[in-house]
Coordinates of C-alpha atoms in Angstrom, one line a residue:
Chain A
M1 CA 270.1 -139.4 -227.2
K2 CA 269.0 -137.4 -224.2
P3 CA 269.0 -139.5 -220.9
E4 CA 265.5 -138.4 -220.1
L5 CA 264.3 -139.6 -223.5
S6 CA 265.8 -143.0 -223.1
E7 CA 264.4 -143.3 -219.6
K8 CA 260.9 -142.5 -220.9
I9 CA 261.2 -145.0 -223.7
D10 CA 262.6 -147.7 -221.3
E11 CA 259.7 -147.1 -218.9
Y12 CA 257.2 -147.4 -221.8
I13 CA 258.8 -150.6 -223.0
K14 CA 258.3 -152.2 -219.6
N15 CA 254.6 -152.0 -219.9
M16 CA 254.1 -151.9 -223.7
P17 CA 250.5 -152.8 -224.5
S18 CA 249.5 -155.2 -227.2
L19 CA 248.3 -153.8 -230.5
P20 CA 244.7 -152.6 -230.6
T21 CA 244.1 -155.1 -233.5
S22 CA 244.6 -158.0 -231.1
V23 CA 242.9 -156.8 -227.9
A24 CA 239.4 -158.1 -228.5
K25 CA 240.5 -161.5 -229.7
V26 CA 243.0 -161.9 -226.8
L27 CA 240.3 -161.1 -224.3
E28 CA 238.0 -163.6 -225.9
V29 CA 240.6 -166.4 -226.1
C30 CA 242.2 -165.8 -222.7
N31 CA 239.0 -165.4 -220.8
N32 CA 237.7 -168.7 -222.1
P33 CA 238.7 -171.4 -219.6
Q34 CA 238.5 -174.0 -222.4
T35 CA 240.8 -172.2 -224.8
S36 CA 243.1 -174.4 -226.8
P37 CA 246.8 -174.0 -227.0
A38 CA 246.5 -173.8 -230.8
D39 CA 244.1 -170.8 -230.5
L40 CA 246.3 -169.2 -227.9
N41 CA 249.4 -169.6 -230.1
H42 CA 247.5 -168.2 -233.1
V43 CA 246.3 -165.0 -231.4
I44 CA 249.7 -164.3 -229.9
S45 CA 251.5 -165.0 -233.1
L46 CA 249.7 -162.2 -234.8
D47 CA 250.8 -159.5 -232.4
P48 CA 254.5 -158.5 -232.3
V49 CA 254.2 -157.1 -228.8
L50 CA 252.6 -160.3 -227.4
V51 CA 255.2 -162.4 -229.1
G52 CA 258.0 -160.3 -227.7
R53 CA 256.5 -160.4 -224.2
V54 CA 256.2 -164.2 -224.2
L55 CA 259.7 -164.6 -225.5
K56 CA 260.9 -162.2 -222.8
L57 CA 259.2 -164.2 -220.1
I58 CA 260.7 -167.5 -221.2
N59 CA 264.1 -166.1 -221.8
S60 CA 264.2 -164.1 -218.6
A61 CA 263.4 -167.2 -216.6
Y62 CA 266.0 -169.3 -218.4
Y63 CA 268.5 -166.4 -218.9
G64 CA 272.1 -167.6 -218.9
L65 CA 271.4 -170.9 -220.6
S66 CA 273.1 -171.8 -223.8
S67 CA 269.9 -172.1 -225.8
H68 CA 267.5 -169.3 -226.4
V69 CA 263.9 -169.9 -227.0
T70 CA 262.7 -168.2 -230.2
N71 CA 259.4 -169.8 -231.0
L72 CA 256.0 -169.6 -229.4
V73 CA 255.2 -173.3 -229.5
R74 CA 258.2 -174.2 -227.3
A75 CA 257.5 -171.2 -225.1
I76 CA 253.9 -172.3 -224.5
I77 CA 255.0 -175.8 -223.7
M78 CA 257.7 -174.7 -221.3
L79 CA 255.8 -172.0 -219.5
G80 CA 252.4 -173.7 -219.5
I81 CA 249.2 -172.5 -221.0
N82 CA 247.9 -170.6 -218.0
T83 CA 251.1 -168.6 -217.5
V84 CA 251.0 -167.5 -221.2
K85 CA 247.3 -166.7 -221.0
N86 CA 247.8 -164.6 -217.9
L87 CA 250.6 -162.7 -219.6
A88 CA 248.7 -162.1 -222.8
L89 CA 245.6 -161.0 -220.9
S90 CA 247.6 -158.5 -218.7
T91 CA 249.3 -157.2 -221.8
A92 CA 246.0 -156.7 -223.6
V93 CA 244.4 -155.0 -220.7
M94 CA 247.2 -152.6 -220.3
G95 CA 246.3 -150.8 -223.5
N96 CA 242.7 -150.3 -222.4
L97 CA 243.8 -148.9 -219.0
A98 CA 246.0 -146.3 -220.8
G99 CA 243.0 -144.3 -222.0
K100 CA 242.8 -141.9 -224.8
K101 CA 246.0 -140.1 -225.8
D102 CA 247.3 -137.7 -228.5
P103 CA 246.5 -138.8 -232.0
L104 CA 249.3 -141.0 -233.3
G105 CA 251.4 -140.4 -236.4
L106 CA 251.4 -144.0 -237.2
D107 CA 248.2 -145.9 -237.6
M108 CA 248.3 -149.1 -235.6
E109 CA 246.2 -151.2 -238.0
G110 CA 248.5 -150.2 -240.9
F111 CA 251.5 -151.0 -238.7
W112 CA 250.0 -154.3 -237.8
R113 CA 249.4 -155.3 -241.5
H114 CA 252.9 -154.3 -242.4
S115 CA 254.5 -156.3 -239.5
L116 CA 252.4 -159.4 -240.3
C117 CA 253.2 -159.0 -244.0
V118 CA 256.9 -158.9 -243.3
G119 CA 256.7 -161.9 -241.0
V120 CA 254.7 -164.0 -243.4
A121 CA 256.8 -162.9 -246.4
A122 CA 260.1 -163.6 -244.6
K123 CA 258.8 -167.1 -243.7
L124 CA 257.5 -167.8 -247.2
L125 CA 260.8 -166.7 -248.8
A126 CA 262.7 -169.0 -246.4
K127 CA 260.5 -171.9 -247.4
K128 CA 260.8 -171.1 -251.0
R129 CA 264.6 -171.1 -250.7
G130 CA 264.5 -174.5 -249.0
I131 CA 265.1 -173.5 -245.4
D132 CA 264.0 -176.2 -242.9
P133 CA 260.4 -175.6 -241.8
K134 CA 261.5 -175.7 -238.2
L135 CA 263.9 -172.8 -238.7
A136 CA 261.4 -170.9 -240.9
E137 CA 259.4 -169.9 -237.9
E138 CA 262.2 -167.8 -236.6
Y139 CA 262.1 -165.8 -239.9
F140 CA 258.4 -165.1 -239.2
T141 CA 259.2 -163.9 -235.7
A142 CA 262.0 -161.7 -236.9
G143 CA 259.9 -160.2 -239.6
L144 CA 256.9 -159.7 -237.3
L145 CA 259.0 -157.8 -234.7
H146 CA 261.4 -156.0 -237.0
D147 CA 259.7 -152.6 -236.6
I148 CA 258.9 -153.0 -232.9
G149 CA 261.0 -149.9 -232.1
K150 CA 258.5 -147.7 -233.9
I151 CA 255.9 -148.3 -231.2
P152 CA 257.6 -146.6 -228.4
L153 CA 258.7 -143.7 -230.7
N154 CA 255.1 -143.4 -232.0
T155 CA 253.6 -143.4 -228.5
V156 CA 256.1 -141.7 -226.2
L157 CA 257.0 -139.0 -228.8
S158 CA 253.7 -138.9 -230.6
K159 CA 253.8 -135.2 -231.6
E160 CA 257.5 -135.4 -232.7
Y161 CA 256.9 -138.6 -234.5
M162 CA 254.0 -137.1 -236.5
L163 CA 256.4 -134.3 -237.5
T164 CA 259.1 -136.9 -238.4
L165 CA 256.7 -138.8 -240.7
H166 CA 255.8 -135.5 -242.3
E167 CA 259.4 -134.5 -242.7
A168 CA 260.5 -137.8 -244.3
D169 CA 257.5 -137.5 -246.6
M170 CA 258.3 -134.0 -247.7
E171 CA 262.0 -134.6 -248.1
R172 CA 261.4 -138.0 -249.8
I173 CA 263.9 -139.8 -247.5
S174 CA 263.5 -143.1 -245.8
L175 CA 261.8 -143.1 -242.5
H176 CA 264.9 -144.2 -240.5
K177 CA 266.9 -141.3 -241.9
G178 CA 264.0 -138.9 -241.1
E179 CA 263.9 -140.3 -237.5
E180 CA 267.7 -139.8 -237.1
K181 CA 267.4 -136.3 -238.4
T182 CA 264.5 -135.1 -236.3
L183 CA 264.6 -137.3 -233.2
G184 CA 268.3 -138.1 -232.9
L185 CA 267.6 -141.8 -233.0
D186 CA 265.9 -144.1 -235.4
H187 CA 263.4 -147.0 -234.8
C188 CA 266.3 -149.5 -234.9
A189 CA 268.0 -147.8 -232.0
A190 CA 264.7 -147.7 -230.1
G191 CA 264.3 -151.3 -231.2
A192 CA 267.6 -152.1 -229.7
M193 CA 266.2 -150.9 -226.3
V194 CA 263.3 -153.3 -226.7
V195 CA 265.7 -156.1 -227.7
K196 CA 267.7 -155.5 -224.5
A197 CA 264.7 -155.2 -222.2
W198 CA 263.0 -158.3 -223.6
K199 CA 266.2 -160.3 -224.0
L200 CA 265.5 -160.9 -227.7
E201 CA 269.2 -161.3 -228.6
G202 CA 269.8 -163.6 -231.5
A203 CA 268.4 -163.6 -235.0
V204 CA 265.2 -161.8 -234.0
G205 CA 267.1 -159.1 -232.1
D206 CA 269.6 -158.7 -234.9
A207 CA 266.8 -158.2 -237.5
I208 CA 265.3 -155.5 -235.3
I209 CA 268.6 -153.6 -234.9
F210 CA 270.2 -154.1 -238.3
H211 CA 267.4 -154.2 -240.9
H212 CA 268.4 -150.7 -242.1
S213 CA 272.1 -151.1 -241.6
S214 CA 273.0 -154.6 -242.8
E215 CA 276.4 -153.4 -244.1
A216 CA 277.4 -152.9 -240.5
Y217 CA 276.2 -156.4 -239.5
A218 CA 278.8 -159.0 -238.4
G219 CA 276.6 -161.5 -236.6
N220 CA 275.7 -165.1 -237.3
S221 CA 272.2 -164.6 -238.6
V222 CA 272.8 -163.0 -242.0
D223 CA 270.2 -165.2 -243.8
V224 CA 267.4 -164.2 -241.4
L225 CA 268.4 -160.5 -241.5
Y226 CA 268.6 -160.4 -245.3
S227 CA 265.2 -162.2 -245.6
V228 CA 263.6 -159.6 -243.4
I229 CA 265.1 -156.9 -245.4
A230 CA 263.8 -158.4 -248.6
A231 CA 260.4 -159.0 -247.0
N232 CA 260.3 -155.4 -245.8
R233 CA 261.0 -154.3 -249.3
F234 CA 258.2 -156.5 -250.6
A235 CA 255.7 -155.0 -248.1
S236 CA 256.6 -151.5 -249.0
L237 CA 256.5 -152.0 -252.8
G238 CA 253.2 -153.9 -252.5
D239 CA 251.7 -151.2 -250.2
I240 CA 250.6 -154.0 -247.8
G241 CA 249.9 -152.1 -244.6
F242 CA 251.9 -149.0 -243.8
A243 CA 254.6 -148.5 -241.2
G244 CA 255.6 -144.9 -242.2
D245 CA 258.2 -145.6 -244.8
R246 CA 257.0 -144.0 -248.0
Y247 CA 260.5 -143.8 -249.6
P248 CA 262.3 -147.0 -248.5
D249 CA 265.9 -147.4 -249.3
K250 CA 266.8 -149.7 -252.1
I251 CA 268.3 -153.1 -251.3
E252 CA 272.0 -153.7 -251.9
K253 CA 272.8 -156.1 -254.6
S254 CA 274.7 -158.2 -252.1
V255 CA 271.5 -158.9 -250.2
W256 CA 269.8 -160.3 -253.3
D257 CA 272.9 -162.3 -254.3
A258 CA 273.2 -163.8 -250.8
L259 CA 269.5 -164.8 -250.9
G260 CA 269.8 -166.2 -254.4
I261 CA 266.6 -164.5 -255.5
T262 CA 265.5 -161.5 -257.5
Q263 CA 262.6 -159.1 -257.0
E264 CA 260.6 -161.3 -259.3
A265 CA 260.1 -163.7 -256.4
F266 CA 257.8 -161.1 -254.9
A267 CA 255.1 -161.7 -257.6
E268 CA 254.7 -165.2 -256.4
L269 CA 254.5 -164.1 -252.8
E270 CA 251.8 -161.5 -253.1
P271 CA 248.7 -163.7 -253.3
M272 CA 249.9 -166.0 -250.5
V273 CA 250.7 -163.1 -248.2
N274 CA 247.4 -161.3 -248.9
S275 CA 245.6 -164.6 -248.2
E276 CA 247.4 -165.0 -244.8
I277 CA 246.5 -161.4 -243.8
E278 CA 242.9 -161.8 -244.7
K279 CA 242.7 -165.0 -242.7
A280 CA 244.3 -163.2 -239.8
K281 CA 241.8 -160.3 -240.1
I282 CA 238.9 -162.8 -240.0
F283 CA 240.4 -164.6 -236.9
L284 CA 240.9 -161.3 -235.1
K285 CA 237.5 -160.0 -236.3
I286 CA 238.8 -156.6 -237.4
Chain B
M1 CA 277.5 -187.1 -194.6
L2 CA 274.6 -185.8 -196.7
S3 CA 271.1 -186.7 -195.5
V4 CA 267.5 -185.6 -195.7
R5 CA 264.7 -185.7 -193.0
F6 CA 261.1 -185.2 -193.9
W7 CA 259.0 -182.9 -191.8
G8 CA 256.1 -182.4 -194.2
V9 CA 255.2 -184.8 -197.0
R10 CA 251.8 -183.5 -198.4
G11 CA 250.8 -181.4 -201.3
S12 CA 248.0 -179.0 -201.6
I13 CA 246.8 -178.6 -198.0
P14 CA 247.6 -180.0 -194.6
C15 CA 245.5 -183.0 -193.7
P16 CA 246.0 -183.9 -190.0
G17 CA 243.7 -186.5 -188.5
S18 CA 243.5 -190.1 -187.3
A19 CA 243.8 -191.4 -190.9
T20 CA 247.2 -189.7 -191.5
V21 CA 249.2 -190.4 -188.3
V22 CA 251.6 -192.9 -190.0
Y23 CA 252.8 -190.8 -193.0
G24 CA 251.9 -187.4 -191.6
G25 CA 249.6 -184.5 -192.7
N26 CA 252.0 -181.6 -192.9
T27 CA 252.8 -179.9 -196.2
A28 CA 256.2 -179.9 -197.8
C29 CA 259.3 -179.3 -195.7
L30 CA 262.6 -181.0 -195.9
E31 CA 265.6 -180.8 -193.6
I32 CA 268.9 -181.3 -195.6
R33 CA 272.0 -182.0 -193.5
A34 CA 275.6 -181.8 -194.8
D35 CA 277.1 -183.2 -191.6
D36 CA 275.9 -180.6 -189.0
R37 CA 275.2 -177.9 -191.7
L38 CA 271.4 -177.3 -191.9
V39 CA 269.5 -176.4 -195.1
I40 CA 265.7 -176.2 -195.2
L41 CA 263.8 -176.9 -198.3
D42 CA 260.3 -175.4 -198.5
L43 CA 258.3 -173.7 -195.8
G44 CA 255.1 -175.8 -195.7
T45 CA 253.4 -176.5 -192.4
G46 CA 256.2 -179.1 -191.7
V47 CA 258.5 -176.1 -190.9
K48 CA 256.6 -175.6 -187.7
P49 CA 257.6 -178.9 -186.0
L50 CA 261.1 -178.4 -187.5
G51 CA 261.3 -174.9 -186.0
D52 CA 260.1 -176.3 -182.7
W53 CA 262.7 -179.0 -182.8
L54 CA 265.5 -176.5 -183.6
M55 CA 264.4 -174.3 -180.7
A56 CA 264.5 -177.3 -178.4
E57 CA 267.6 -179.1 -179.6
E58 CA 269.8 -176.7 -181.7
L59 CA 269.5 -173.2 -180.2
K60 CA 271.4 -174.3 -177.1
K61 CA 274.4 -175.1 -179.3
G62 CA 274.4 -171.6 -180.8
P63 CA 272.3 -169.3 -183.0
I64 CA 270.2 -170.8 -185.8
D65 CA 271.9 -169.8 -189.0
T66 CA 270.6 -171.5 -192.1
D67 CA 269.9 -171.4 -195.8
I68 CA 266.3 -171.9 -196.9
F69 CA 265.3 -172.8 -200.4
I70 CA 261.7 -172.5 -201.8
S71 CA 260.7 -174.7 -204.7
H72 CA 257.9 -172.3 -205.6
T73 CA 255.5 -170.0 -203.9
H74 CA 252.2 -171.8 -204.0
W75 CA 250.7 -171.6 -200.6
D76 CA 251.2 -175.2 -199.4
H77 CA 255.0 -174.6 -199.8
I78 CA 255.2 -171.3 -197.8
M79 CA 252.2 -171.4 -195.4
G80 CA 254.3 -172.6 -192.4
F81 CA 256.6 -169.6 -192.5
P82 CA 254.7 -167.4 -190.0
M83 CA 254.8 -170.2 -187.5
F84 CA 258.5 -170.9 -187.8
T85 CA 259.5 -170.1 -184.2
P86 CA 263.1 -169.1 -184.8
L87 CA 261.8 -166.0 -186.6
F88 CA 261.2 -164.5 -183.2
I89 CA 264.8 -165.0 -181.9
P90 CA 267.1 -162.0 -182.5
S91 CA 270.2 -164.2 -183.1
T92 CA 268.5 -166.2 -185.9
K93 CA 270.0 -165.6 -189.4
L94 CA 268.1 -166.9 -192.5
R95 CA 268.9 -166.7 -196.2
I96 CA 265.8 -167.4 -198.2
R97 CA 266.2 -168.2 -201.9
G98 CA 263.6 -169.2 -204.5
P99 CA 262.0 -168.3 -207.8
V100 CA 259.2 -165.8 -208.3
P101 CA 256.4 -166.3 -210.8
F102 CA 256.7 -162.9 -212.5
E103 CA 259.6 -160.5 -212.4
D104 CA 257.6 -157.6 -210.9
D105 CA 257.0 -159.6 -207.7
T106 CA 259.7 -160.0 -205.1
L107 CA 260.3 -163.2 -203.0
E108 CA 260.1 -161.1 -199.9
S109 CA 256.7 -159.6 -200.8
I110 CA 255.2 -163.0 -201.7
I111 CA 256.3 -164.9 -198.7
G112 CA 256.0 -161.9 -196.4
A113 CA 252.4 -161.1 -197.5
Q114 CA 251.4 -163.8 -195.1
L115 CA 252.8 -161.6 -192.3
S116 CA 250.3 -158.8 -192.5
Y117 CA 247.5 -158.0 -190.1
R118 CA 244.8 -159.4 -192.4
Y119 CA 246.3 -162.8 -192.1
W120 CA 248.5 -163.0 -189.1
P121 CA 249.0 -161.0 -185.8
V122 CA 252.7 -160.4 -186.3
R123 CA 253.9 -158.2 -189.1
Q124 CA 257.1 -158.8 -191.1
T125 CA 258.7 -155.7 -189.7
E126 CA 258.2 -157.0 -186.2
L127 CA 260.3 -160.2 -186.8
A128 CA 263.4 -160.4 -184.7
A129 CA 265.4 -162.6 -187.0
K130 CA 267.8 -161.3 -189.7
I131 CA 266.5 -162.4 -193.1
V132 CA 268.0 -162.0 -196.5
Y133 CA 266.0 -162.8 -199.6
D134 CA 267.5 -163.8 -202.9
Q135 CA 265.5 -164.4 -206.0
I136 CA 267.1 -167.2 -208.0
R137 CA 266.5 -168.9 -211.3
E138 CA 268.5 -171.7 -212.9
T139 CA 271.9 -171.4 -211.3
V140 CA 274.7 -173.1 -209.4
L141 CA 275.5 -171.9 -205.9
D142 CA 278.5 -172.7 -203.8
L143 CA 277.2 -172.6 -200.2
G144 CA 280.7 -173.1 -198.9
D145 CA 282.3 -176.0 -196.9
G146 CA 281.9 -178.2 -200.0
L147 CA 278.2 -178.0 -200.2
K148 CA 277.0 -177.1 -203.7
V149 CA 273.4 -176.7 -205.0
T150 CA 272.3 -176.6 -208.7
T151 CA 268.8 -175.6 -209.7
K152 CA 266.6 -176.5 -212.6
F153 CA 263.2 -175.1 -213.7
L154 CA 260.5 -177.8 -213.6
N155 CA 257.1 -177.9 -215.2
H156 CA 254.4 -176.4 -213.0
P157 CA 251.8 -173.7 -213.4
I158 CA 254.2 -171.2 -211.9
S159 CA 258.0 -171.0 -211.8
C160 CA 259.2 -174.0 -209.8
L161 CA 262.7 -175.1 -209.1
G162 CA 264.2 -178.5 -208.5
Y163 CA 267.4 -178.6 -206.4
R164 CA 270.4 -180.8 -206.6
F165 CA 272.5 -180.8 -203.4
E166 CA 276.0 -182.2 -203.7
Y167 CA 278.3 -182.9 -200.8
Q168 CA 281.3 -185.2 -200.5
G169 CA 280.5 -187.0 -203.7
K170 CA 276.9 -187.7 -202.7
S171 CA 273.8 -186.0 -204.1
I172 CA 270.1 -185.4 -203.1
V173 CA 267.8 -184.1 -205.8
T174 CA 264.3 -182.8 -205.5
C175 CA 261.9 -182.9 -208.4
Y176 CA 258.5 -182.3 -207.1
D177 CA 255.6 -180.1 -208.2
H178 CA 256.8 -181.2 -211.6
E179 CA 254.7 -182.6 -214.4
P180 CA 256.4 -184.2 -217.4
F181 CA 256.4 -181.8 -220.4
R182 CA 254.0 -182.8 -223.1
N183 CA 253.0 -181.5 -226.5
L184 CA 250.0 -179.2 -226.0
F185 CA 249.4 -179.0 -229.7
P186 CA 247.2 -181.4 -231.7
T187 CA 249.2 -184.0 -233.7
D188 CA 246.2 -185.4 -235.5
P189 CA 245.8 -183.6 -238.8
G190 CA 242.0 -184.1 -238.5
L191 CA 241.7 -182.1 -235.3
P192 CA 240.8 -178.4 -235.4
G193 CA 243.8 -176.1 -234.8
Y194 CA 246.2 -178.7 -236.3
D195 CA 249.4 -177.1 -237.6
E196 CA 252.2 -179.2 -239.0
Y197 CA 254.9 -177.0 -237.6
A198 CA 253.4 -176.8 -234.1
A199 CA 252.8 -180.5 -234.0
L200 CA 256.4 -181.3 -234.8
E201 CA 258.0 -178.5 -232.7
G202 CA 255.7 -179.4 -229.8
E203 CA 256.8 -183.0 -229.9
Q204 CA 260.5 -182.0 -230.0
A205 CA 260.1 -179.4 -227.3
A206 CA 258.5 -181.9 -224.9
K207 CA 261.1 -184.5 -225.6
D208 CA 264.0 -182.0 -225.2
E209 CA 262.7 -180.5 -222.0
N210 CA 262.0 -183.9 -220.4
A211 CA 265.5 -185.0 -221.3
K212 CA 266.9 -182.0 -219.5
V213 CA 265.0 -182.8 -216.4
I214 CA 266.2 -186.4 -216.4
N215 CA 269.8 -185.2 -217.0
F216 CA 269.4 -182.9 -214.0
F217 CA 268.8 -185.8 -211.6
K218 CA 270.9 -188.4 -213.4
G219 CA 272.9 -190.6 -211.1
A220 CA 271.5 -189.0 -207.9
D221 CA 271.9 -191.0 -204.7
V222 CA 268.5 -189.8 -203.5
L223 CA 265.7 -188.5 -205.7
I224 CA 262.6 -187.0 -204.1
R225 CA 259.8 -187.1 -206.6
D226 CA 256.2 -185.9 -207.0
T227 CA 253.8 -188.8 -206.7
Q228 CA 250.5 -187.0 -206.1
Y229 CA 248.8 -189.3 -208.6
T230 CA 248.7 -192.8 -210.0
A231 CA 248.8 -193.0 -213.8
A232 CA 245.1 -193.3 -214.1
E233 CA 244.5 -190.3 -211.8
Y234 CA 247.2 -188.3 -213.7
N235 CA 245.3 -188.6 -216.9
E236 CA 242.4 -186.8 -215.3
H237 CA 244.7 -184.0 -214.0
L238 CA 246.7 -183.1 -217.0
G239 CA 248.2 -179.6 -216.7
W240 CA 247.9 -179.4 -212.9
G241 CA 251.7 -179.6 -212.4
H242 CA 252.1 -183.0 -210.7
S243 CA 253.5 -186.4 -211.6
S244 CA 252.5 -190.0 -211.2
Y245 CA 254.2 -193.0 -209.4
E246 CA 254.6 -194.6 -212.8
D247 CA 256.4 -191.7 -214.4
S248 CA 258.6 -191.1 -211.4
L249 CA 259.6 -194.7 -211.3
A250 CA 260.3 -194.9 -215.0
S251 CA 262.4 -191.8 -215.1
A252 CA 264.3 -192.7 -211.9
S253 CA 265.2 -196.1 -213.4
A254 CA 266.3 -194.4 -216.7
A255 CA 268.5 -192.0 -214.7
G256 CA 270.2 -194.7 -212.6
I257 CA 268.8 -193.4 -209.3
K258 CA 269.8 -195.3 -206.2
K259 CA 267.1 -194.3 -203.8
L260 CA 263.7 -193.0 -204.9
I261 CA 261.4 -191.2 -202.5
F262 CA 257.7 -191.0 -203.3
F263 CA 256.7 -187.6 -202.0
H264 CA 254.0 -184.8 -202.2
H265 CA 251.2 -187.2 -201.3
D266 CA 247.7 -186.0 -202.2
P267 CA 245.9 -184.9 -199.0
N268 CA 243.1 -187.3 -199.6
R269 CA 245.4 -190.3 -199.3
T270 CA 244.8 -192.2 -196.1
D271 CA 247.5 -194.1 -194.3
A272 CA 245.8 -197.4 -195.3
Q273 CA 245.9 -196.3 -199.0
L274 CA 249.5 -195.2 -198.8
V275 CA 250.4 -198.6 -197.2
E276 CA 248.9 -200.4 -200.2
L277 CA 250.5 -198.0 -202.7
E278 CA 253.8 -198.4 -201.1
K279 CA 253.7 -202.2 -201.4
V280 CA 252.8 -202.0 -205.1
Y281 CA 255.2 -199.3 -206.2
C282 CA 258.2 -200.3 -204.1
A283 CA 257.9 -203.8 -205.5
R284 CA 257.9 -202.5 -209.0
A285 CA 260.8 -200.3 -208.1
A286 CA 262.8 -203.3 -206.8
H287 CA 262.0 -205.1 -210.0
A288 CA 263.5 -202.1 -211.9
G289 CA 266.6 -202.1 -209.7
V290 CA 265.6 -199.0 -207.7
E291 CA 265.3 -198.8 -204.0
A292 CA 262.1 -196.9 -203.3
M293 CA 260.1 -195.9 -200.3
M294 CA 257.1 -193.7 -199.3
A295 CA 258.0 -190.4 -197.7
R296 CA 256.7 -190.0 -194.2
E297 CA 257.2 -187.5 -191.4
G298 CA 260.3 -188.3 -189.4
L299 CA 261.9 -190.4 -192.2
I300 CA 265.7 -189.8 -192.5
I301 CA 267.5 -190.9 -195.6
E302 CA 271.3 -190.9 -196.0
A303 CA 272.6 -190.2 -199.5

């Protein structure tokens, strides 16, 4: 990767705005002095950038401790509602200040639907497989944030990324391979920069970095990673949202075996996931 | 010998006047001594009389060279800085450490913002003293000569640190501008916004974080706590970042504290009111096996 490219991406990551789908609701919730923690948690939990920024704040402050905070509820309790509101508000406002830019290759509402779908599906798969409800929340966060690296690529390299999407489509290859070919790095590598900047190390960070290279993974969060991979497959097959990957790689048998499920589990998921997304759309008023 | 002397004992705003001559009206400032070694904790208005005292009594023994720790950067804890007279002496050396609310700020810019023409006639660049700023988080610092300080994030609207000073087997711990963690999420399924996961995780988070705080001051010889409110008042100030006498006493008892200091008095508390509160809560403390007293300016406590 060229040094100037990584610098541009790093600079963008520092002030990454929230998704356009969330801005109006964030402004409404955060400007209300009587806002409830539950509503604040809800609006943030639907936006991968906001979730990442809140987790960055809590883990930066407590950096170096043995325990890493990976869920919003604990973060809101530890940071306090006003601190989280201020952060969400400033993150939402950032996007508005940026002004109009080049047209983006990746549509942000489609990206949002895909991200939420993967988060919800990963969590539902975890619950279906008997994972403790307390731990299932981490599956949601990992799924929601898995493609976070696409945002800086889509924005900083908007023209090149449009060409990348086109190239992957024409050559019928998966997006991450197309990215590697045309940009010299894929969204997992860009995601690794986000993971580092936002201190998302752990299961969430691993899902961001390894969801297209699980065979190279030697970490401790195999179950979360594999669940995100399966959920990602579910989202692509079901055409729920669109995050640029028209020809996703097939999943290795070892992933299905480790999870103890088959693709038939997806049929049960679909109505539940669609219901969650519709509820989110109503809440966000989009 | 490890000791603490109180130069400012109020929270929120200074409240000088005839009704506060006994306990004092200056905002938070503590003088920690490890034998002759000086450490200052917080730069509320109490740092002005401390600075004056240092100029009169310590400067003749040699340059003022000290570590300063800030609990947090709310104004009542830093407002005395521009009037800390040793700032204007070239031989003075200060090391100022503390947390910042957001990473983009610097401790120097936050504290130093007071030293700009719109607020104060002397600018930061015109100070004669040598000042080094160090932004800290949760950490352990060896200050040398056997003096060690451990820090812990507390629960306050902005990042706020508690400090545990340890010297020759004795300890003094500060835990003020701290509100016990509580579950902010509804636990009643009938309430709007109820979510089973959030209710359970919220309860666990509050319990875990409160246990960490108690562990931080466990076994301290001296614990300086936030007692801005009584329990009844606290219930009307949830989320404001301060504690009550009742919680401070209960947690001190649970942690095996030897001496508990009630500190960070609300500015509206008169001497007469504090006398009465002291009687009530020190009696309760004695009953719980804790020696407690009300902080007042000039009070010196040995660890």
